[in-house]
PDB file of C-alpha atoms in Angstrom:
ATOM      1  CA  MET A   6      28.011  26.767-104.746  1.00  0.00           C
ATOM      2  CA  PRO A   7      28.888  27.478-101.097  1.00  0.00           C
ATOM      3  CA  THR A   8      28.467  24.852 -98.406  1.00  0.00           C
ATOM      4  CA  ILE A   9      27.082  25.994 -95.063  1.00  0.00           C
ATOM      5  CA  ILE A  10      26.487  24.568 -91.620  1.00  0.00           C
ATOM      6  CA  VAL A  11      23.410  25.735 -89.725  1.00  0.00           C
ATOM      7  CA  THR A  12      23.254  24.909 -86.032  1.00  0.00           C
ATOM      8  CA  HIS A  13      20.391  25.508 -83.627  1.00  0.00           C
ATOM      9  CA  ASP A  14      18.537  24.032 -80.694  1.00  0.00           C
ATOM     10  CA  VAL A  15      15.270  22.112 -80.912  1.00  0.00           C
ATOM     11  CA  THR A  16      12.813  21.061 -78.243  1.00  0.00           C
ATOM     12  CA  ASP A  17      11.929  17.698 -79.832  1.00  0.00           C
ATOM     13  CA  THR A  18      14.856  16.096 -81.620  1.00  0.00           C
ATOM     14  CA  ASP A  19      13.039  12.977 -82.790  1.00  0.00           C
ATOM     15  CA  HIS A  20      10.303  15.111 -84.359  1.00  0.00           C
ATOM     16  CA  TRP A  21      12.909  17.379 -85.975  1.00  0.00           C
ATOM     17  CA  LEU A  22      14.740  14.405 -87.482  1.00  0.00           C
ATOM     18  CA  THR A  23      11.597  12.925 -89.037  1.00  0.00           C
ATOM     19  CA  SER A  24       9.979  16.166 -90.155  1.00  0.00           C
ATOM     20  CA  PRO A  25       9.450  16.600 -93.907  1.00  0.00           C
ATOM     21  CA  LYS A  26       9.582  20.406 -93.645  1.00  0.00           C
ATOM     22  CA  ARG A  27      13.314  20.768 -94.452  1.00  0.00           C
ATOM     23  CA  GLU A  28      12.987  18.810 -97.687  1.00  0.00           C
ATOM     24  CA  GLU A  29       9.849  20.766 -98.615  1.00  0.00           C
ATOM     25  CA  LEU A  30      11.047  24.292 -97.850  1.00  0.00           C
ATOM     26  CA  LEU A  31      14.840  24.551 -98.052  1.00  0.00           C
ATOM     27  CA  PRO A  32      15.140  23.616-101.750  1.00  0.00           C
ATOM     28  CA  THR A  33      12.837  26.558-102.548  1.00  0.00           C
ATOM     29  CA  LEU A  34      15.545  28.756-100.968  1.00  0.00           C
ATOM     30  CA  GLY A  35      18.237  27.251-103.202  1.00  0.00           C
ATOM     31  CA  ALA A  36      19.458  24.603-100.744  1.00  0.00           C
ATOM     32  CA  SER A  37      20.533  21.140-101.844  1.00  0.00           C
ATOM     33  CA  ASN A  38      22.436  18.139-100.521  1.00  0.00           C
ATOM     34  CA  LEU A  39      20.892  18.462 -97.035  1.00  0.00           C
ATOM     35  CA  ARG A  40      22.421  16.414 -94.218  1.00  0.00           C
ATOM     36  CA  THR A  41      21.289  16.401 -90.578  1.00  0.00           C
ATOM     37  CA  PHE A  42      23.386  16.062 -87.427  1.00  0.00           C
ATOM     38  CA  VAL A  43      22.657  15.665 -83.710  1.00  0.00           C
ATOM     39  CA  ASN A  44      25.018  16.324 -80.832  1.00  0.00           C
ATOM     40  CA  PRO A  45      25.200  12.931 -79.062  1.00  0.00           C
ATOM     41  CA  GLN A  46      25.954  14.593 -75.717  1.00  0.00           C
ATOM     42  CA  ASP A  47      23.055  17.056 -75.931  1.00  0.00           C
ATOM     43  CA  ARG A  48      20.377  15.936 -78.369  1.00  0.00           C
ATOM     44  CA  THR A  49      18.672  19.350 -78.298  1.00  0.00           C
ATOM     45  CA  LYS A  50      21.612  20.728 -80.317  1.00  0.00           C
ATOM     46  CA  VAL A  51      21.305  19.897 -83.986  1.00  0.00           C
ATOM     47  CA  GLY A  52      22.786  20.950 -87.286  1.00  0.00           C
ATOM     48  CA  LEU A  53      22.357  20.896 -91.015  1.00  0.00           C
ATOM     49  CA  VAL A  54      24.979  20.902 -93.715  1.00  0.00           C
ATOM     50  CA  MET A  55      23.819  22.003 -97.132  1.00  0.00           C
ATOM     51  CA  ASP A  56      24.904  23.557-100.369  1.00  0.00           C
ATOM     52  CA  ILE A  57      23.225  26.894-101.012  1.00  0.00           C
ATOM     53  CA  ALA A  58      22.863  28.565-104.397  1.00  0.00           C
ATOM     54  CA  ASP A  59      22.804  32.172-103.139  1.00  0.00           C
ATOM     55  CA  LEU A  60      23.924  33.166 -99.654  1.00  0.00           C
ATOM     56  CA  ASP A  61      22.399  36.637-100.009  1.00  0.00           C
ATOM     57  CA  VAL A  62      18.961  35.122-100.582  1.00  0.00           C
ATOM     58  CA  LEU A  63      19.347  32.886 -97.532  1.00  0.00           C
ATOM     59  CA  PHE A  64      20.448  35.725 -95.238  1.00  0.00           C
ATOM     60  CA  THR A  65      17.661  37.995 -96.532  1.00  0.00           C
ATOM     61  CA  VAL A  66      15.026  35.330 -95.932  1.00  0.00           C
ATOM     62  CA  LEU A  67      16.332  34.559 -92.450  1.00  0.00           C
ATOM     63  CA  ALA A  68      16.451  38.249 -91.519  1.00  0.00           C
ATOM     64  CA  ASN A  69      12.770  38.592 -92.365  1.00  0.00           C
ATOM     65  CA  PRO A  70      11.239  35.078 -92.401  1.00  0.00           C
ATOM     66  CA  SER A  71       8.032  34.505 -94.320  1.00  0.00           C
ATOM     67  CA  ASP A  72       5.025  33.150 -92.464  1.00  0.00           C
ATOM     68  CA  GLU A  73       5.686  29.802 -94.157  1.00  0.00           C
ATOM     69  CA  LEU A  74       9.283  29.662 -92.893  1.00  0.00           C
ATOM     70  CA  ALA A  75       8.302  30.769 -89.387  1.00  0.00           C
ATOM     71  CA  GLU A  76       5.591  28.100 -89.252  1.00  0.00           C
ATOM     72  CA  ALA A  77       7.999  25.428 -90.537  1.00  0.00           C
ATOM     73  CA  MET A  78      10.536  26.338 -87.859  1.00  0.00           C
ATOM     74  CA  LYS A  79       7.840  26.258 -85.194  1.00  0.00           C
ATOM     75  CA  TYR A  80       6.583  22.894 -86.503  1.00  0.00           C
ATOM     76  CA  ASP A  81      10.142  21.540 -86.380  1.00  0.00           C
ATOM     77  CA  THR A  82      10.547  22.800 -82.779  1.00  0.00           C
ATOM     78  CA  VAL A  83      13.469  25.042 -83.765  1.00  0.00           C
ATOM     79  CA  VAL A  84      14.587  27.617 -81.182  1.00  0.00           C
ATOM     80  CA  PRO A  85      15.262  30.478 -83.656  1.00  0.00           C
ATOM     81  CA  GLU A  86      17.404  32.632 -81.380  1.00  0.00           C
ATOM     82  CA  THR A  87      19.975  29.812 -81.135  1.00  0.00           C
ATOM     83  CA  MET A  88      20.595  29.633 -84.894  1.00  0.00           C
ATOM     84  CA  ALA A  89      24.143  30.107 -86.174  1.00  0.00           C
ATOM     85  CA  ILE A  90      25.351  29.833 -89.763  1.00  0.00           C
ATOM     86  CA  LEU A  91      28.889  28.910 -90.759  1.00  0.00           C
ATOM     87  CA  VAL A  92      30.061  29.319 -94.346  1.00  0.00           C
ATOM     88  CA  ALA A  93      32.814  27.161 -95.824  1.00  0.00           C
ATOM     89  CA  SER A  94      35.804  29.236 -96.768  1.00  0.00           C
TER      90      SER A  94
END
């Protein structure tokens, strides 16, 4: 199972950290072992490390997000155009 890092900006870091949306939605996309990170020098820059069952499913979903995913990202104050995904090699 590949491990990935997802980085992106948020507009409300404290809200993002306490939001239940990641734990509700990401496992339905095959994600597990979720861990959150915050850049201590710029708290608007955050990241997630997770194991993902199927990278193709993740990239397909992100290329054409469902209404549920788009709403979860909006709720979590994610700035979608800043998202980057790194895959462990």
